[in-house]
mmCIF file of C-alpha atoms in Angstrom:
data_model
loop_
_atom_site.group_PDB
_atom_site.id
_atom_site.type_symbol
_atom_site.label_atom_id
_atom_site.label_comp_id
_atom_site.label_asym_id
_atom_site.label_seq_id
_atom_site.Cartn_x
_atom_site.Cartn_y
_atom_site.Cartn_z
ATOM 1 C CA UNK N 52 159.164 -9.020 -4.712
ATOM 2 C CA UNK N 53 160.174 -10.259 -1.489
ATOM 3 C CA UNK N 54 164.467 -10.185 -1.165
ATOM 4 C CA UNK N 55 165.396 -14.096 -1.403
ATOM 5 C CA UNK N 56 168.089 -13.527 1.030
ATOM 6 C CA UNK N 57 165.111 -12.258 3.676
ATOM 7 C CA UNK N 58 163.695 -15.744 2.483
ATOM 8 C CA UNK N 59 164.351 -19.156 5.247
ATOM 9 C CA UNK N 60 165.922 -21.393 1.612
ATOM 10 C CA UNK N 61 165.245 -24.029 0.360
ATOM 11 C CA UNK N 62 167.290 -26.982 1.397
ATOM 12 C CA UNK N 63 165.433 -30.104 1.117
ATOM 13 C CA UNK N 64 162.352 -31.183 -1.397
ATOM 14 C CA UNK N 65 160.663 -34.572 -1.759
ATOM 15 C CA UNK N 66 159.712 -35.465 -5.116
ATOM 16 C CA UNK N 67 156.640 -37.451 -7.019
ATOM 17 C CA UNK N 68 157.953 -38.355 -10.232
ATOM 18 C CA UNK N 69 155.357 -40.384 -10.856
ATOM 19 C CA UNK N 70 152.683 -39.860 -7.985
ATOM 20 C CA UNK N 71 151.034 -42.829 -6.790
ATOM 21 C CA UNK N 72 151.838 -45.228 -9.307
ATOM 22 C CA UNK N 73 153.677 -48.028 -9.013
ATOM 23 C CA UNK N 74 153.864 -52.356 -9.511
ATOM 24 C CA UNK N 75 153.380 -53.706 -6.260
ATOM 25 C CA UNK N 76 149.313 -53.298 -4.622
ATOM 26 C CA UNK N 77 150.872 -52.559 -0.715
ATOM 27 C CA UNK N 78 147.543 -53.143 1.223
ATOM 28 C CA UNK N 79 148.612 -50.603 4.201
ATOM 29 C CA UNK N 80 149.927 -47.821 1.429
ATOM 30 C CA UNK N 81 148.350 -44.144 2.554
ATOM 31 C CA UNK N 82 148.997 -42.738 -0.990
ATOM 32 C CA UNK N 83 146.645 -44.656 -3.525
ATOM 33 C CA UNK N 84 144.521 -42.148 -2.983
ATOM 34 C CA UNK N 85 146.279 -38.428 -2.443
ATOM 35 C CA UNK N 86 147.601 -37.385 -6.217
ATOM 36 C CA UNK N 87 144.804 -36.722 -9.163
ATOM 37 C CA UNK N 88 143.454 -38.481 -11.762
ATOM 38 C CA UNK N 89 146.133 -40.306 -13.579
ATOM 39 C CA UNK N 90 146.404 -39.918 -17.419
ATOM 40 C CA UNK N 91 144.959 -41.955 -19.509
ATOM 41 C CA UNK N 92 146.582 -44.592 -22.474
ATOM 42 C CA UNK N 93 149.680 -45.559 -20.447
ATOM 43 C CA UNK N 94 150.358 -49.130 -20.260
ATOM 44 C CA UNK N 95 153.171 -51.239 -19.446
ATOM 45 C CA UNK N 96 153.850 -55.031 -18.264
ATOM 46 C CA UNK N 97 155.514 -53.674 -15.759
ATOM 47 C CA UNK N 98 152.824 -51.847 -13.857
ATOM 48 C CA UNK N 99 151.125 -54.654 -11.547
ATOM 49 C CA UNK N 100 149.994 -53.168 -9.265
ATOM 50 C CA UNK N 101 147.260 -50.027 -9.699
ATOM 51 C CA UNK N 102 146.754 -47.950 -13.325
ATOM 52 C CA UNK N 103 149.402 -46.084 -14.505
ATOM 53 C CA UNK N 104 149.718 -42.735 -16.105
ATOM 54 C CA UNK N 105 151.581 -40.243 -13.654
ATOM 55 C CA UNK N 106 154.853 -39.083 -15.198
ATOM 56 C CA UNK N 107 156.351 -35.923 -14.707
ATOM 57 C CA UNK N 108 157.384 -34.502 -17.550
ATOM 58 C CA UNK N 109 160.603 -33.039 -18.703
ATOM 59 C CA UNK N 110 159.422 -29.124 -18.250
ATOM 60 C CA UNK N 111 158.462 -29.648 -14.661
ATOM 61 C CA UNK N 112 162.002 -31.735 -14.121
ATOM 62 C CA UNK N 113 164.005 -28.872 -15.378
ATOM 63 C CA UNK N 114 161.477 -26.378 -13.536
ATOM 64 C CA UNK N 115 161.607 -28.008 -10.018
ATOM 65 C CA UNK N 116 165.381 -28.609 -10.071
ATOM 66 C CA UNK N 117 166.767 -25.275 -11.741
ATOM 67 C CA UNK N 118 164.290 -23.377 -9.050
ATOM 68 C CA UNK N 119 165.391 -25.679 -6.127
ATOM 69 C CA UNK N 120 169.412 -25.645 -6.902
ATOM 70 C CA UNK N 121 168.769 -21.788 -7.041
ATOM 71 C CA UNK N 122 167.060 -21.550 -3.807
ATOM 72 C CA UNK N 123 169.241 -19.857 -1.832
ATOM 73 C CA UNK N 124 171.302 -23.127 0.400
ATOM 74 C CA UNK N 125 174.239 -24.075 -0.288
ATOM 75 C CA UNK N 126 173.005 -27.694 0.519
ATOM 76 C CA UNK N 127 169.888 -29.032 -1.047
ATOM 77 C CA UNK N 128 168.876 -32.617 -0.677
ATOM 78 C CA UNK N 129 166.340 -33.961 -3.434
ATOM 79 C CA UNK N 130 164.367 -37.012 -1.867
ATOM 80 C CA UNK N 131 162.885 -39.063 -5.167
ATOM 81 C CA UNK N 132 160.042 -41.489 -4.059
ATOM 82 C CA UNK N 133 156.755 -42.459 -5.062
ATOM 83 C CA UNK N 134 154.516 -44.656 -5.777
ATOM 84 C CA UNK N 135 157.427 -46.187 -7.433
ATOM 85 C CA UNK N 136 160.395 -43.742 -8.671
ATOM 86 C CA UNK N 137 162.230 -46.487 -10.381
ATOM 87 C CA UNK N 138 159.035 -46.434 -13.357
ATOM 88 C CA UNK N 139 160.044 -43.040 -14.875
ATOM 89 C CA UNK N 140 163.555 -45.591 -15.965
ATOM 90 C CA UNK N 141 167.468 -44.489 -15.109
ATOM 91 C CA UNK N 142 167.039 -41.761 -18.012
ATOM 92 C CA UNK N 143 165.163 -39.637 -16.011
ATOM 93 C CA UNK N 144 167.438 -39.453 -13.422
ATOM 94 C CA UNK N 145 170.609 -38.975 -14.933
ATOM 95 C CA UNK N 146 169.224 -35.635 -16.702
ATOM 96 C CA UNK N 147 168.161 -34.969 -13.269
ATOM 97 C CA UNK N 148 171.722 -35.272 -12.455
ATOM 98 C CA UNK N 149 172.556 -33.240 -15.240
ATOM 99 C CA UNK N 150 170.159 -30.378 -14.419
ATOM 100 C CA UNK N 151 171.901 -30.193 -10.836
ATOM 101 C CA UNK N 152 175.236 -29.473 -12.733
ATOM 102 C CA UNK N 153 173.744 -27.478 -14.644
ATOM 103 C CA UNK N 154 172.534 -25.357 -12.255
ATOM 104 C CA UNK N 155 174.305 -25.868 -9.339
ATOM 105 C CA UNK N 156 176.720 -22.854 -8.117
ATOM 106 C CA UNK N 157 180.663 -23.516 -7.384
ATOM 107 C CA UNK N 158 180.571 -25.384 -3.951
ATOM 108 C CA UNK N 159 177.023 -26.281 -3.614
ATOM 109 C CA UNK N 160 176.306 -29.690 -1.779
ATOM 110 C CA UNK N 161 174.097 -31.715 -3.481
ATOM 111 C CA UNK N 162 172.506 -34.631 -1.835
ATOM 112 C CA UNK N 163 170.046 -37.742 -3.819
ATOM 113 C CA UNK N 164 168.329 -39.763 -1.712
ATOM 114 C CA UNK N 165 165.918 -42.286 -3.564
ATOM 115 C CA UNK N 166 163.202 -44.221 -1.919
ATOM 116 C CA UNK N 167 162.499 -48.096 -3.776
ATOM 117 C CA UNK N 168 160.522 -51.230 -3.575
ATOM 118 C CA UNK N 169 163.623 -52.668 -5.261
ATOM 119 C CA UNK N 170 161.890 -55.320 -7.443
ATOM 120 C CA UNK N 171 163.345 -52.733 -11.066
ATOM 121 C CA UNK N 172 166.400 -52.629 -9.274
ATOM 122 C CA UNK N 173 169.437 -53.748 -12.120
ATOM 123 C CA UNK N 174 173.166 -53.674 -13.009
ATOM 124 C CA UNK N 175 172.323 -50.481 -14.917
ATOM 125 C CA UNK N 176 170.833 -49.229 -11.906
ATOM 126 C CA UNK N 177 173.528 -50.039 -9.841
ATOM 127 C CA UNK N 178 175.857 -48.452 -11.772
ATOM 128 C CA UNK N 179 173.864 -45.142 -12.048
ATOM 129 C CA UNK N 180 173.383 -44.807 -7.948
ATOM 130 C CA UNK N 181 176.999 -46.263 -6.650
ATOM 131 C CA UNK N 182 178.455 -43.735 -9.536
ATOM 132 C CA UNK N 183 176.693 -40.390 -8.775
ATOM 133 C CA UNK N 184 176.858 -41.260 -4.983
ATOM 134 C CA UNK N 185 172.826 -41.430 -5.017
ATOM 135 C CA UNK N 186 171.170 -42.943 -1.184
ATOM 136 C CA UNK N 187 169.135 -45.624 -1.132
ATOM 137 C CA UNK N 188 166.272 -46.728 0.819
ATOM 138 C CA UNK N 189 164.889 -50.016 0.352
ATOM 139 C CA UNK N 190 161.520 -50.838 0.802
ATOM 140 C CA UNK N 191 161.893 -53.584 3.302
ATOM 141 C CA UNK N 192 159.554 -54.558 5.604
ATOM 142 C CA UNK N 193 161.226 -57.788 7.381
ATOM 143 C CA UNK N 194 161.805 -61.393 6.353
ATOM 144 C CA UNK N 195 159.684 -63.148 3.767
ATOM 145 C CA UNK N 196 156.423 -64.253 6.478
ATOM 146 C CA UNK N 197 156.622 -60.520 7.444
ATOM 147 C CA UNK N 198 157.343 -58.244 4.006
ATOM 148 C CA UNK N 199 154.599 -60.501 2.118
ATOM 149 C CA UNK N 200 151.926 -60.044 4.173
ATOM 150 C CA UNK N 201 150.978 -57.019 3.002
ATOM 151 C CA UNK N 202 153.770 -55.995 0.023
ATOM 152 C CA UNK N 203 152.524 -58.092 -2.422
ATOM 153 C CA UNK N 204 151.065 -57.577 -6.115
ATOM 154 C CA UNK N 205 147.531 -56.681 -7.372
ATOM 155 C CA UNK N 206 147.184 -60.518 -7.652
ATOM 156 C CA UNK N 207 148.243 -61.313 -4.243
ATOM 157 C CA UNK N 208 151.786 -62.864 -5.077
ATOM 158 C CA UNK N 209 154.477 -62.086 -2.870
ATOM 159 C CA UNK N 210 157.498 -59.862 -3.280
ATOM 160 C CA UNK N 211 160.099 -60.451 -0.628
ATOM 161 C CA UNK N 212 162.459 -62.634 -3.249
ATOM 162 C CA UNK N 213 162.659 -60.104 -5.297
ATOM 163 C CA UNK N 214 163.227 -57.439 -2.642
ATOM 164 C CA UNK N 215 165.625 -58.964 -1.211
ATOM 165 C CA UNK N 216 167.976 -59.620 -4.692
ATOM 166 C CA UNK N 217 167.991 -56.132 -4.939
ATOM 167 C CA UNK N 218 169.690 -55.797 -1.564
ATOM 168 C CA UNK N 219 172.074 -58.506 -2.634
ATOM 169 C CA UNK N 220 172.740 -57.182 -5.619
ATOM 170 C CA UNK N 221 173.199 -52.976 -4.226
ATOM 171 C CA UNK N 222 175.234 -54.434 -1.636
ATOM 172 C CA UNK N 223 177.579 -56.573 -4.373
ATOM 173 C CA UNK N 224 177.626 -53.058 -6.638
ATOM 174 C CA UNK N 225 178.575 -51.078 -3.115
ATOM 175 C CA UNK N 226 175.673 -48.771 -3.540
ATOM 176 C CA UNK N 227 174.522 -47.155 -0.348
ATOM 177 C CA UNK N 228 171.093 -47.578 0.893
ATOM 178 C CA UNK N 229 169.211 -48.517 4.472
ATOM 179 C CA UNK N 230 166.115 -50.417 4.896
ATOM 180 C CA UNK N 231 162.977 -48.232 5.842
ATOM 181 C CA UNK N 232 160.372 -50.887 7.326
ATOM 182 C CA UNK N 233 156.346 -50.493 7.844
ATOM 183 C CA UNK N 234 155.334 -51.472 11.378
ATOM 184 C CA UNK N 235 151.842 -52.579 11.758
ATOM 185 C CA UNK N 236 149.421 -54.567 13.128
ATOM 186 C CA UNK N 237 151.666 -57.280 12.025
ATOM 187 C CA UNK N 238 154.778 -57.070 11.507
ATOM 188 C CA UNK N 239 155.516 -55.088 15.620
ATOM 189 C CA UNK N 240 155.018 -58.831 16.937
ATOM 190 C CA UNK N 241 158.584 -59.757 15.360
ATOM 191 C CA UNK N 242 160.666 -56.947 16.090
ATOM 192 C CA UNK N 243 163.877 -58.753 16.805
ATOM 193 C CA UNK N 244 163.424 -60.941 13.916
ATOM 194 C CA UNK N 245 163.156 -57.992 11.877
ATOM 195 C CA UNK N 246 166.252 -57.019 13.241
ATOM 196 C CA UNK N 247 168.664 -59.815 12.228
ATOM 197 C CA UNK N 248 167.137 -60.040 9.362
ATOM 198 C CA UNK N 249 167.967 -56.903 7.717
ATOM 199 C CA UNK N 250 171.617 -57.332 9.953
ATOM 200 C CA UNK N 251 171.932 -60.756 8.016
ATOM 201 C CA UNK N 252 171.411 -58.627 4.763
ATOM 202 C CA UNK N 253 174.226 -56.364 5.464
ATOM 203 C CA UNK N 254 172.248 -53.886 5.773
ATOM 204 C CA UNK N 255 173.452 -51.328 9.278
ATOM 205 C CA UNK N 256 170.311 -48.125 8.625
ATOM 206 C CA UNK N 257 167.293 -49.068 9.166
ATOM 207 C CA UNK N 258 163.906 -46.741 9.893
ATOM 208 C CA UNK N 259 160.840 -48.033 10.737
ATOM 209 C CA UNK N 260 157.551 -46.280 9.999
ATOM 210 C CA UNK N 261 154.371 -47.308 12.689
ATOM 211 C CA UNK N 262 151.694 -47.666 10.368
ATOM 212 C CA UNK N 263 147.976 -45.829 10.874
ATOM 213 C CA UNK N 264 145.140 -45.133 8.627
ATOM 214 C CA UNK N 265 141.560 -44.264 9.045
ATOM 215 C CA UNK N 266 139.800 -47.340 7.761
ATOM 216 C CA UNK N 267 138.744 -46.493 4.366
ATOM 217 C CA UNK N 268 135.290 -47.932 4.695
ATOM 218 C CA UNK N 269 134.430 -47.094 8.628
ATOM 219 C CA UNK N 270 135.604 -43.310 9.057
ATOM 220 C CA UNK N 271 135.181 -43.509 12.209
ATOM 221 C CA UNK N 272 137.712 -46.084 12.713
ATOM 222 C CA UNK N 273 141.471 -46.695 11.833
ATOM 223 C CA UNK N 274 142.451 -49.621 9.226
ATOM 224 C CA UNK N 275 143.012 -53.008 10.223
ATOM 225 C CA UNK N 276 146.462 -53.163 9.331
ATOM 226 C CA UNK N 277 147.457 -50.317 12.167
ATOM 227 C CA UNK N 278 149.449 -50.552 14.455
ATOM 228 C CA UNK N 279 148.317 -50.083 18.346
ATOM 229 C CA UNK N 280 150.015 -47.181 20.594
ATOM 230 C CA UNK N 281 151.119 -50.429 23.097
ATOM 231 C CA UNK N 282 152.324 -52.705 20.896
ATOM 232 C CA UNK N 283 154.853 -49.843 19.468
ATOM 233 C CA UNK N 284 155.843 -49.365 22.292
ATOM 234 C CA UNK N 285 157.061 -51.888 22.970
ATOM 235 C CA UNK N 286 158.592 -52.590 19.325
ATOM 236 C CA UNK N 287 160.571 -49.441 19.691
ATOM 237 C CA UNK N 288 161.889 -50.911 23.338
ATOM 238 C CA UNK N 289 162.989 -54.306 22.193
ATOM 239 C CA UNK N 290 164.789 -52.103 18.820
ATOM 240 C CA UNK N 291 166.460 -50.379 21.348
ATOM 241 C CA UNK N 292 167.778 -52.952 23.228
ATOM 242 C CA UNK N 293 168.978 -55.269 20.155
ATOM 243 C CA UNK N 294 170.915 -51.333 18.631
ATOM 244 C CA UNK N 295 172.259 -50.827 22.389
ATOM 245 C CA UNK N 296 172.818 -54.957 22.353
ATOM 246 C CA UNK N 297 175.458 -53.721 18.761
ATOM 247 C CA UNK N 298 177.747 -51.211 20.525
ATOM 248 C CA UNK N 299 181.609 -52.222 20.377
ATOM 249 C CA UNK N 300 184.169 -49.404 22.284
ATOM 250 C CA UNK N 301 180.907 -47.278 23.540
ATOM 251 C CA UNK N 302 179.872 -47.040 19.810
ATOM 252 C CA UNK N 303 177.019 -47.759 17.539
ATOM 253 C CA UNK N 304 177.722 -50.388 15.115
ATOM 254 C CA UNK N 305 174.007 -50.240 13.478
ATOM 255 C CA UNK N 306 171.663 -46.611 12.545
ATOM 256 C CA UNK N 307 168.442 -47.270 13.795
ATOM 257 C CA UNK N 308 167.020 -43.130 12.287
ATOM 258 C CA UNK N 309 164.171 -42.409 15.200
ATOM 259 C CA UNK N 310 166.900 -43.438 18.109
ATOM 260 C CA UNK N 311 169.949 -41.436 16.281
ATOM 261 C CA UNK N 312 167.793 -38.450 16.075
ATOM 262 C CA UNK N 313 166.045 -38.790 19.534
ATOM 263 C CA UNK N 314 169.923 -38.531 20.455
ATOM 264 C CA UNK N 315 169.883 -35.000 18.878
ATOM 265 C CA UNK N 316 167.799 -33.806 21.263
ATOM 266 C CA UNK N 317 169.097 -35.217 24.505
ATOM 267 C CA UNK N 318 172.721 -33.102 23.263
ATOM 268 C CA UNK N 319 170.486 -29.912 22.184
ATOM 269 C CA UNK N 320 171.299 -30.225 18.554
ATOM 270 C CA UNK N 321 168.357 -29.572 16.126
ATOM 271 C CA UNK N 322 167.445 -33.616 14.907
ATOM 272 C CA UNK N 323 167.297 -34.458 11.805
ATOM 273 C CA UNK N 324 163.101 -36.063 11.442
ATOM 274 C CA UNK N 325 160.932 -33.661 11.128
ATOM 275 C CA UNK N 326 158.400 -35.287 13.626
ATOM 276 C CA UNK N 327 160.116 -34.808 16.424
ATOM 277 C CA UNK N 328 161.204 -30.818 15.260
ATOM 278 C CA UNK N 329 158.567 -27.862 17.256
ATOM 279 C CA UNK N 330 157.369 -26.366 13.828
ATOM 280 C CA UNK N 331 156.690 -28.591 10.308
ATOM 281 C CA UNK N 332 156.814 -26.959 7.516
ATOM 282 C CA UNK N 333 160.733 -27.077 6.875
ATOM 283 C CA UNK N 334 160.288 -28.961 3.277
ATOM 284 C CA UNK N 335 158.002 -29.173 0.099
ATOM 285 C CA UNK N 336 156.666 -32.305 -1.438
ATOM 286 C CA UNK N 337 156.236 -31.610 -6.109
ATOM 287 C CA UNK N 338 154.068 -34.294 -7.940
ATOM 288 C CA UNK N 339 154.495 -35.486 -10.452
ATOM 289 C CA UNK N 340 152.281 -32.353 -12.703
ATOM 290 C CA UNK N 341 154.070 -30.307 -10.522
ATOM 291 C CA UNK N 342 152.157 -29.163 -7.926
ATOM 292 C CA UNK N 343 153.502 -28.224 -4.310
ATOM 293 C CA UNK N 344 151.645 -29.818 -0.737
ATOM 294 C CA UNK N 345 153.049 -28.763 2.296
ATOM 295 C CA UNK N 346 153.796 -32.529 3.204
ATOM 296 C CA UNK N 347 154.299 -35.767 1.735
ATOM 297 C CA UNK N 348 151.273 -36.794 4.744
ATOM 298 C CA UNK N 349 149.395 -33.947 3.240
ATOM 299 C CA UNK N 350 149.087 -34.545 -0.436
ATOM 300 C CA UNK N 351 145.472 -33.348 -0.457
ATOM 301 C CA UNK N 352 143.536 -30.297 -1.717
ATOM 302 C CA UNK N 353 144.013 -27.987 1.416
ATOM 303 C CA UNK N 354 147.220 -27.970 0.743
ATOM 304 C CA UNK N 355 148.389 -27.283 -2.228
ATOM 305 C CA UNK N 356 150.638 -24.667 -2.113
ATOM 306 C CA UNK N 357 150.613 -23.799 -6.078
ATOM 307 C CA UNK N 358 152.781 -25.474 -9.428
ATOM 308 C CA UNK N 359 156.538 -24.953 -9.818
ATOM 309 C CA UNK N 360 155.671 -23.895 -13.613
ATOM 310 C CA UNK N 361 153.632 -20.681 -12.140
ATOM 311 C CA UNK N 362 154.793 -19.954 -8.928
ATOM 312 C CA UNK N 363 158.747 -19.808 -7.284
ATOM 313 C CA UNK N 364 158.906 -22.944 -4.922
ATOM 314 C CA UNK N 365 161.569 -20.501 -2.239
ATOM 315 C CA UNK N 366 157.944 -18.516 -1.984
ATOM 316 C CA UNK N 367 155.490 -21.614 -1.710
ATOM 317 C CA UNK N 368 158.026 -22.567 1.092
ATOM 318 C CA UNK N 369 158.129 -19.179 2.662
ATOM 319 C CA UNK N 370 154.205 -18.670 1.986
ATOM 320 C CA UNK N 371 151.558 -17.438 5.186
ATOM 321 C CA UNK N 372 150.039 -20.861 4.428
ATOM 322 C CA UNK N 373 153.205 -23.013 4.467
ATOM 323 C CA UNK N 374 153.527 -21.139 7.585
ATOM 324 C CA UNK N 375 149.757 -22.237 8.775
ATOM 325 C CA UNK N 376 150.904 -25.838 8.068
ATOM 326 C CA UNK N 377 153.834 -25.805 10.431
ATOM 327 C CA UNK N 378 152.990 -24.016 13.645
ATOM 328 C CA UNK N 379 149.694 -26.704 13.374
ATOM 329 C CA UNK N 380 152.224 -28.775 15.490
ATOM 330 C CA UNK N 381 152.894 -26.349 17.831
ATOM 331 C CA UNK N 382 148.682 -27.168 18.659
ATOM 332 C CA UNK N 383 149.359 -30.112 20.514
ATOM 333 C CA UNK N 384 147.199 -31.875 23.441
ATOM 334 C CA UNK N 385 146.709 -30.271 26.770
ATOM 335 C CA UNK N 386 148.705 -33.532 27.759
ATOM 336 C CA UNK N 387 151.967 -32.414 25.539
ATOM 337 C CA UNK N 388 152.463 -29.249 28.113
ATOM 338 C CA UNK N 389 153.027 -31.094 30.934
ATOM 339 C CA UNK N 390 155.552 -34.572 29.601
ATOM 340 C CA UNK N 391 158.475 -34.681 30.898
ATOM 341 C CA UNK N 392 159.572 -35.781 27.597
ATOM 342 C CA UNK N 393 158.182 -32.955 25.693
ATOM 343 C CA UNK N 394 161.601 -31.628 24.531
ATOM 344 C CA UNK N 395 162.877 -35.197 22.778
ATOM 345 C CA UNK N 396 159.268 -35.349 21.347
ATOM 346 C CA UNK N 397 157.202 -31.989 20.527
ATOM 347 C CA UNK N 398 154.485 -33.619 19.779
ATOM 348 C CA UNK N 399 155.971 -36.061 17.205
ATOM 349 C CA UNK N 400 154.159 -36.175 13.586
ATOM 350 C CA UNK N 401 150.444 -33.821 13.247
ATOM 351 C CA UNK N 402 149.395 -36.524 11.079
ATOM 352 C CA UNK N 403 149.393 -39.109 13.763
ATOM 353 C CA UNK N 404 146.382 -36.687 15.720
ATOM 354 C CA UNK N 405 144.231 -37.367 12.586
ATOM 355 C CA UNK N 406 143.877 -41.100 11.246
ATOM 356 C CA UNK N 407 142.924 -42.936 14.113
ATOM 357 C CA UNK N 408 139.068 -40.904 15.014
ATOM 358 C CA UNK N 409 139.690 -43.059 18.646
ATOM 359 C CA UNK N 410 142.103 -40.612 19.879
ATOM 360 C CA UNK N 411 140.590 -37.676 20.078
ATOM 361 C CA UNK N 412 142.921 -35.628 18.669
ATOM 362 C CA UNK N 413 145.957 -36.692 20.382
ATOM 363 C CA UNK N 414 149.176 -38.536 19.032
ATOM 364 C CA UNK N 415 148.473 -41.817 18.356
ATOM 365 C CA UNK N 416 151.363 -43.059 19.357
ATOM 366 C CA UNK N 417 151.638 -41.062 22.746
ATOM 367 C CA UNK N 418 151.928 -44.272 24.263
ATOM 368 C CA UNK N 419 154.607 -45.841 22.875
ATOM 369 C CA UNK N 420 156.735 -43.102 23.359
ATOM 370 C CA UNK N 421 156.147 -42.523 26.917
ATOM 371 C CA UNK N 422 156.786 -46.238 27.532
ATOM 372 C CA UNK N 423 159.872 -45.805 25.033
ATOM 373 C CA UNK N 424 161.416 -42.784 26.408
ATOM 374 C CA UNK N 425 160.936 -44.784 30.501
ATOM 375 C CA UNK N 426 162.456 -47.444 28.592
ATOM 376 C CA UNK N 427 165.603 -45.618 27.290
ATOM 377 C CA UNK N 428 166.325 -42.328 28.770
ATOM 378 C CA UNK N 429 168.692 -43.474 31.652
ATOM 379 C CA UNK N 430 170.819 -44.987 28.694
ATOM 380 C CA UNK N 431 169.951 -42.253 26.329
ATOM 381 C CA UNK N 432 170.937 -39.314 29.177
ATOM 382 C CA UNK N 433 174.445 -41.749 29.942
ATOM 383 C CA UNK N 434 175.512 -41.422 26.232
ATOM 384 C CA UNK N 435 174.581 -37.899 25.484
ATOM 385 C CA UNK N 436 176.848 -37.277 28.628
ATOM 386 C CA UNK N 437 179.902 -39.016 27.545
ATOM 387 C CA UNK N 438 179.118 -37.605 24.025
ATOM 388 C CA UNK N 439 180.027 -34.231 25.732
ATOM 389 C CA UNK N 440 182.802 -35.124 27.624
ATOM 390 C CA UNK N 441 184.388 -36.136 24.289
ATOM 391 C CA UNK N 442 183.668 -33.715 22.971
ATOM 392 C CA UNK N 443 184.975 -31.062 25.665
ATOM 393 C CA UNK N 444 187.675 -33.024 25.480
ATOM 394 C CA UNK N 445 188.200 -32.493 21.685
ATOM 395 C CA UNK N 446 187.427 -28.294 21.496
ATOM 396 C CA UNK N 447 190.191 -28.717 24.868
ATOM 397 C CA UNK N 448 192.503 -30.677 23.003
ATOM 398 C CA UNK N 449 191.869 -28.077 19.561
ATOM 399 C CA UNK N 450 192.712 -25.335 21.650
ATOM 400 C CA UNK N 451 195.847 -26.779 22.782
ATOM 401 C CA UNK N 452 197.272 -27.318 18.928
ATOM 402 C CA UNK N 453 195.924 -23.865 18.328
ATOM 403 C CA UNK N 454 198.101 -21.833 21.280
ATOM 404 C CA UNK N 455 201.021 -24.375 20.440
ATOM 405 C CA UNK N 456 200.858 -23.354 16.796
ATOM 406 C CA UNK N 457 201.278 -19.973 17.476
ATOM 407 C CA UNK N 458 204.282 -19.964 19.284
#
């Protein structure tokens, strides 16, 4: 058996405790057909969307948490997603925290994040999330006409008002949360409206996720809800100008995850967003039945690594198959190697080269990023230089104080 000390530690994993089960029926959902067959016999009046039945067992939950906590990392991050993870009920997550404490070591830092559509959010949930310091990613695409364009129940009913109520409740209960917004063929037209809508709700942390999927009825083209490269490029520029306009005393007052991550690349620090790294494969996904996959966007048979009940998570993360998946990102289209912005983009997300056949293996959003960088590069370079000067001045001050203290 390999020595754990020579293996890459497990510092992050994404968990799907309900698989693709959800209580709404988003028309652009990419996950519906990628999580196997649900167990029969489950029925719930909460289930307004798809067939229910995928539920993580206590055995799988304990195995994955025990392995993760003992996976060799001083910091470990658990991302709980779906489908809709709150369908598990709050007791499932209380047990998760208990297991993390049981199997953790002194000084180990643990983070938990919950991505939710917000429909089941109530005071009990808010109390738990606040008391245990969880970060919530609330799926909200923008104002009502934007959000309800695709995020509806199975019978076509809107969900915006319930999601807005969840946002206001979490704000009132001091739950830390941010906005996760899918950018699709409709919402891409309303960049400023979406940004200002989120601000009006008190949201100061935003993440925008561009949507491109293959048409299930015609595999030769992208689905109608997919956003075009041209439109998404314009969207990024408009959001950037909004973000820059909210600077106060030279510092941002709103966090946009993509811009934060891009900024890391301008100051030569590894970005937190995996799509901007030179290689993928730095985390794994655990499905409700314990199956482990290489990536959230590749939950399919080809990239199944094993199962937490039979295999070691740390070995799956360091397996030849996972390494092969990670290196696949570096096999970029030829045009990437001569691009002025390669160091900031690294070809984008691998899945965006595969979803639209019209792209011919190039990243669907290549033109988006080119337009964005040409627009934002001067500002990002200026901000990076200011940051470096501040860091240098801080280091000089610390060195001065250190010398004074030893006299």
